[in-house]
Amino acid sequence: LQLALAGALYTAKGWASPQAGEAYARARELCREAPEGAELAIALNGAHSFLHNRAEIRAAHQLADELVVLSERRNDSDTKLITHKCLGVSHLFRAEFSHALHHLRQALNFYNQDVHRSPWLTPHDMRVNCESFIAWILLLLGQGDQALAQSRRALAWARELSHPTTLAFALHVNCVFHQLRGDGAILEQRAEELVALATEQGFPHFVGSGTCFRGWAMLAVGGSIEEAISRMRRGLATKRATGAEIKVPYYLGLLAEAHRRANRSADGISLLNEALELVERTDERWYEAELYRLMAEALITKPDRHDAERWLCRAVQTAQKQGARLWELRAATSLARLWRDQDKRTDARDLLAPIYRCFTEGFDTPDLKEAKALLEELG
């Protein structure tokens, strides 16, 4: 049993690889024969990570529910820590943000620094895992300042641990965070560090995502659009070659935006259609509303803007349903701009103003600055 678990953890360098799946499946079967310790929870967590990284979101969520039953039966802190972490991650990617935040915070209540500081339950530190995702969720919920502080704490703890797998994970999620926040300068730094560390340690998944983020950072700071697109495509291909499909709709959305900036909207629309097909097939919905907005932005370049308005309304409604204030603000800003251009300034202001007023922090971020400037223009 110990050899099976060790083998599963070793193959975690390729979390979505068939070898990792086979190792965790073997470990799970052995654990079911002797479930007296925390080994079954560890094996279920590994299987959850495997399915999650392959974007088999529904199957991963079923395993999280299985962990709930195990947690109730065993009632020990290690199993509860794993259970709440898995539930939090599953809810996050299904765009159930409030539930995700609850479970990730609950997980931290069972984290014992003295016991868990050297990761043995999972391939990387559970506190870093939960705090990194909490920052991400807070940002989407519109709590930008709290999110930034949380993100800094997570990365600082990862650096203190001096554990390469944990640091690579923390840098990866930190890259997502700063891309969503629109901070190209910090993203460029984090992506460079991630690619260097992942290359040295042999983490191809993170080499791929880091390369993709380096491309987007180049776009954000005014570099060559064509070179940025090339890097992003190369990074996404590297990531997918490991078997990892998680966040692919997100990366396709970033690529689509780059193609729009390069005046190749048709290519962007094709990428977004692929992304939306994946959303429906996998149930990975955390980026869904933003994909609708990006589709609208690609269609706005065409003479008939009616379809663009329809996509933007869908983006606003989806964001509201999910409680994703950041996506709601972005979609409302895009729709208000479209209505301004159609000389519907009152409608534009009436849409955007109440959404903007819901924010109480994060006013130094590009999204809030852009919304404020548009509202001032609309009077």
PDB file of N, CA, C and O in Angstrom, residues 24 34 37 52 72 75-76 86 109 112 201 207 215 221 227 239 247 268 272 311 313 322 325 335 374:
ATOM      1  N   TYR A  24      -3.028   5.932  -8.802  1.00  0.00           N
ATOM      2  CA  TYR A  24      -4.030   6.258  -7.799  1.00  0.00           C
ATOM      3  C   TYR A  24      -5.166   5.236  -7.785  1.00  0.00           C
ATOM      4  O   TYR A  24      -5.731   4.939  -6.730  1.00  0.00           O
ATOM      5  N   ALA A  34      -8.103  -2.090   3.265  1.00  0.00           N
ATOM      6  CA  ALA A  34      -7.623  -1.826   4.630  1.00  0.00           C
ATOM      7  C   ALA A  34      -7.775  -0.345   4.936  1.00  0.00           C
ATOM      8  O   ALA A  34      -6.795   0.390   5.027  1.00  0.00           O
ATOM      9  N   GLY A  37      -6.626   3.673   8.142  1.00  0.00           N
ATOM     10  CA  GLY A  37      -5.896   4.921   8.289  1.00  0.00           C
ATOM     11  C   GLY A  37      -6.406   5.995   7.342  1.00  0.00           C
ATOM     12  O   GLY A  37      -7.486   5.880   6.775  1.00  0.00           O
ATOM     13  N   HIS A  52      -9.692  15.951 -11.999  1.00  0.00           N
ATOM     14  CA  HIS A  52      -9.818  17.407 -12.112  1.00  0.00           C
ATOM     15  C   HIS A  52      -8.886  17.954 -13.186  1.00  0.00           C
ATOM     16  O   HIS A  52      -9.302  18.763 -14.030  1.00  0.00           O
ATOM     17  N   GLU A  72     -17.293  11.765   7.308  1.00  0.00           N
ATOM     18  CA  GLU A  72     -18.293  11.609   8.374  1.00  0.00           C
ATOM     19  C   GLU A  72     -18.060  10.319   9.158  1.00  0.00           C
ATOM     20  O   GLU A  72     -18.282  10.268  10.367  1.00  0.00           O
ATOM     21  N   ASN A  75     -14.102  10.933  10.879  1.00  0.00           N
ATOM     22  CA  ASN A  75     -14.079  12.072  11.806  1.00  0.00           C
ATOM     23  C   ASN A  75     -12.670  12.384  12.323  1.00  0.00           C
ATOM     24  O   ASN A  75     -12.456  12.571  13.515  1.00  0.00           O
ATOM     25  N   ASP A  76     -11.677  12.431  11.414  1.00  0.00           N
ATOM     26  CA  ASP A  76     -10.332  12.862  11.796  1.00  0.00           C
ATOM     27  C   ASP A  76      -9.956  14.083  10.978  1.00  0.00           C
ATOM     28  O   ASP A  76     -10.489  14.313   9.884  1.00  0.00           O
ATOM     29  N   CYS A  86     -11.026  19.310  -1.496  1.00  0.00           N
ATOM     30  CA  CYS A  86     -11.560  18.763  -2.754  1.00  0.00           C
ATOM     31  C   CYS A  86     -12.918  19.365  -3.087  1.00  0.00           C
ATOM     32  O   CYS A  86     -13.189  19.709  -4.250  1.00  0.00           O
ATOM     33  N   ASN A 109      -9.217  25.367   8.641  1.00  0.00           N
ATOM     34  CA  ASN A 109      -9.440  25.139  10.072  1.00  0.00           C
ATOM     35  C   ASN A 109      -8.824  23.818  10.536  1.00  0.00           C
ATOM     36  O   ASN A 109      -8.562  23.643  11.729  1.00  0.00           O
ATOM     37  N   ASN A 112      -2.845  21.948  10.302  1.00  0.00           N
ATOM     38  CA  ASN A 112      -1.958  22.108  11.451  1.00  0.00           C
ATOM     39  C   ASN A 112      -0.543  22.310  10.923  1.00  0.00           C
ATOM     40  O   ASN A 112       0.037  21.411  10.317  1.00  0.00           O
ATOM     41  N   GLN A 201      12.764  21.626 -12.526  1.00  0.00           N
ATOM     42  CA  GLN A 201      12.234  20.512 -11.746  1.00  0.00           C
ATOM     43  C   GLN A 201      11.550  19.447 -12.600  1.00  0.00           C
ATOM     44  O   GLN A 201      11.229  18.377 -12.106  1.00  0.00           O
ATOM     45  N   VAL A 207       5.409  24.281 -17.119  1.00  0.00           N
ATOM     46  CA  VAL A 207       6.169  24.906 -18.209  1.00  0.00           C
ATOM     47  C   VAL A 207       5.185  25.445 -19.251  1.00  0.00           C
ATOM     48  O   VAL A 207       5.316  26.565 -19.748  1.00  0.00           O
ATOM     49  N   GLY A 215       3.280  34.820 -22.749  1.00  0.00           N
ATOM     50  CA  GLY A 215       2.727  35.396 -23.965  1.00  0.00           C
ATOM     51  C   GLY A 215       1.700  36.470 -23.672  1.00  0.00           C
ATOM     52  O   GLY A 215       1.728  37.556 -24.264  1.00  0.00           O
ATOM     53  N   VAL A 221       1.888  44.314 -21.903  1.00  0.00           N
ATOM     54  CA  VAL A 221       2.860  45.404 -21.762  1.00  0.00           C
ATOM     55  C   VAL A 221       3.247  46.022 -23.101  1.00  0.00           C
ATOM     56  O   VAL A 221       4.200  46.797 -23.182  1.00  0.00           O
ATOM     57  N   GLU A 227       4.171  37.491 -31.645  1.00  0.00           N
ATOM     58  CA  GLU A 227       5.026  36.697 -30.762  1.00  0.00           C
ATOM     59  C   GLU A 227       4.239  36.235 -29.540  1.00  0.00           C
ATOM     60  O   GLU A 227       4.412  35.104 -29.065  1.00  0.00           O
ATOM     61  N   LYS A 239       1.085  22.173 -22.356  1.00  0.00           N
ATOM     62  CA  LYS A 239       0.221  21.777 -21.240  1.00  0.00           C
ATOM     63  C   LYS A 239      -0.658  20.594 -21.627  1.00  0.00           C
ATOM     64  O   LYS A 239      -0.729  19.594 -20.914  1.00  0.00           O
ATOM     65  N   LYS A 247      -8.777  24.220 -17.300  1.00  0.00           N
ATOM     66  CA  LYS A 247      -8.599  25.631 -17.662  1.00  0.00           C
ATOM     67  C   LYS A 247      -8.344  25.849 -19.152  1.00  0.00           C
ATOM     68  O   LYS A 247      -7.996  26.958 -19.536  1.00  0.00           O
ATOM     69  N   GLY A 268     -10.534  34.354 -33.681  1.00  0.00           N
ATOM     70  CA  GLY A 268     -10.945  34.460 -32.288  1.00  0.00           C
ATOM     71  C   GLY A 268     -12.289  33.806 -32.037  1.00  0.00           C
ATOM     72  O   GLY A 268     -12.478  33.099 -31.038  1.00  0.00           O
ATOM     73  N   LEU A 272     -13.244  30.719 -29.506  1.00  0.00           N
ATOM     74  CA  LEU A 272     -14.273  30.850 -28.479  1.00  0.00           C
ATOM     75  C   LEU A 272     -15.345  29.782 -28.630  1.00  0.00           C
ATOM     76  O   LEU A 272     -15.864  29.264 -27.631  1.00  0.00           O
ATOM     77  N   TRP A 311     -24.991  38.348 -26.742  1.00  0.00           N
ATOM     78  CA  TRP A 311     -23.943  37.674 -25.976  1.00  0.00           C
ATOM     79  C   TRP A 311     -23.612  38.438 -24.699  1.00  0.00           C
ATOM     80  O   TRP A 311     -23.362  37.835 -23.639  1.00  0.00           O
ATOM     81  N   CYS A 313     -25.646  40.417 -22.950  1.00  0.00           N
ATOM     82  CA  CYS A 313     -26.742  40.211 -21.997  1.00  0.00           C
ATOM     83  C   CYS A 313     -26.613  38.846 -21.326  1.00  0.00           C
ATOM     84  O   CYS A 313     -26.830  38.704 -20.117  1.00  0.00           O
ATOM     85  N   GLN A 322     -24.086  33.477 -10.989  1.00  0.00           N
ATOM     86  CA  GLN A 322     -22.950  32.857 -10.302  1.00  0.00           C
ATOM     87  C   GLN A 322     -22.429  33.704  -9.142  1.00  0.00           C
ATOM     88  O   GLN A 322     -21.621  33.229  -8.350  1.00  0.00           O
ATOM     89  N   ARG A 325     -18.970  39.049  -9.383  1.00  0.00           N
ATOM     90  CA  ARG A 325     -19.043  40.505  -9.574  1.00  0.00           C
ATOM     91  C   ARG A 325     -18.045  41.011 -10.616  1.00  0.00           C
ATOM     92  O   ARG A 325     -18.344  41.942 -11.356  1.00  0.00           O
ATOM     93  N   LEU A 335     -21.280  46.202 -22.401  1.00  0.00           N
ATOM     94  CA  LEU A 335     -22.636  46.458 -22.898  1.00  0.00           C
ATOM     95  C   LEU A 335     -22.960  47.948 -22.832  1.00  0.00           C
ATOM     96  O   LEU A 335     -23.580  48.502 -23.762  1.00  0.00           O
ATOM     97  N   LEU A 374     -15.983  55.373 -17.869  1.00  0.00           N
ATOM     98  CA  LEU A 374     -17.150  55.312 -18.743  1.00  0.00           C
ATOM     99  C   LEU A 374     -18.346  55.977 -18.090  1.00  0.00           C
ATOM    100  O   LEU A 374     -19.104  56.716 -18.768  1.00  0.00           O
TER     101      LEU A 374
END
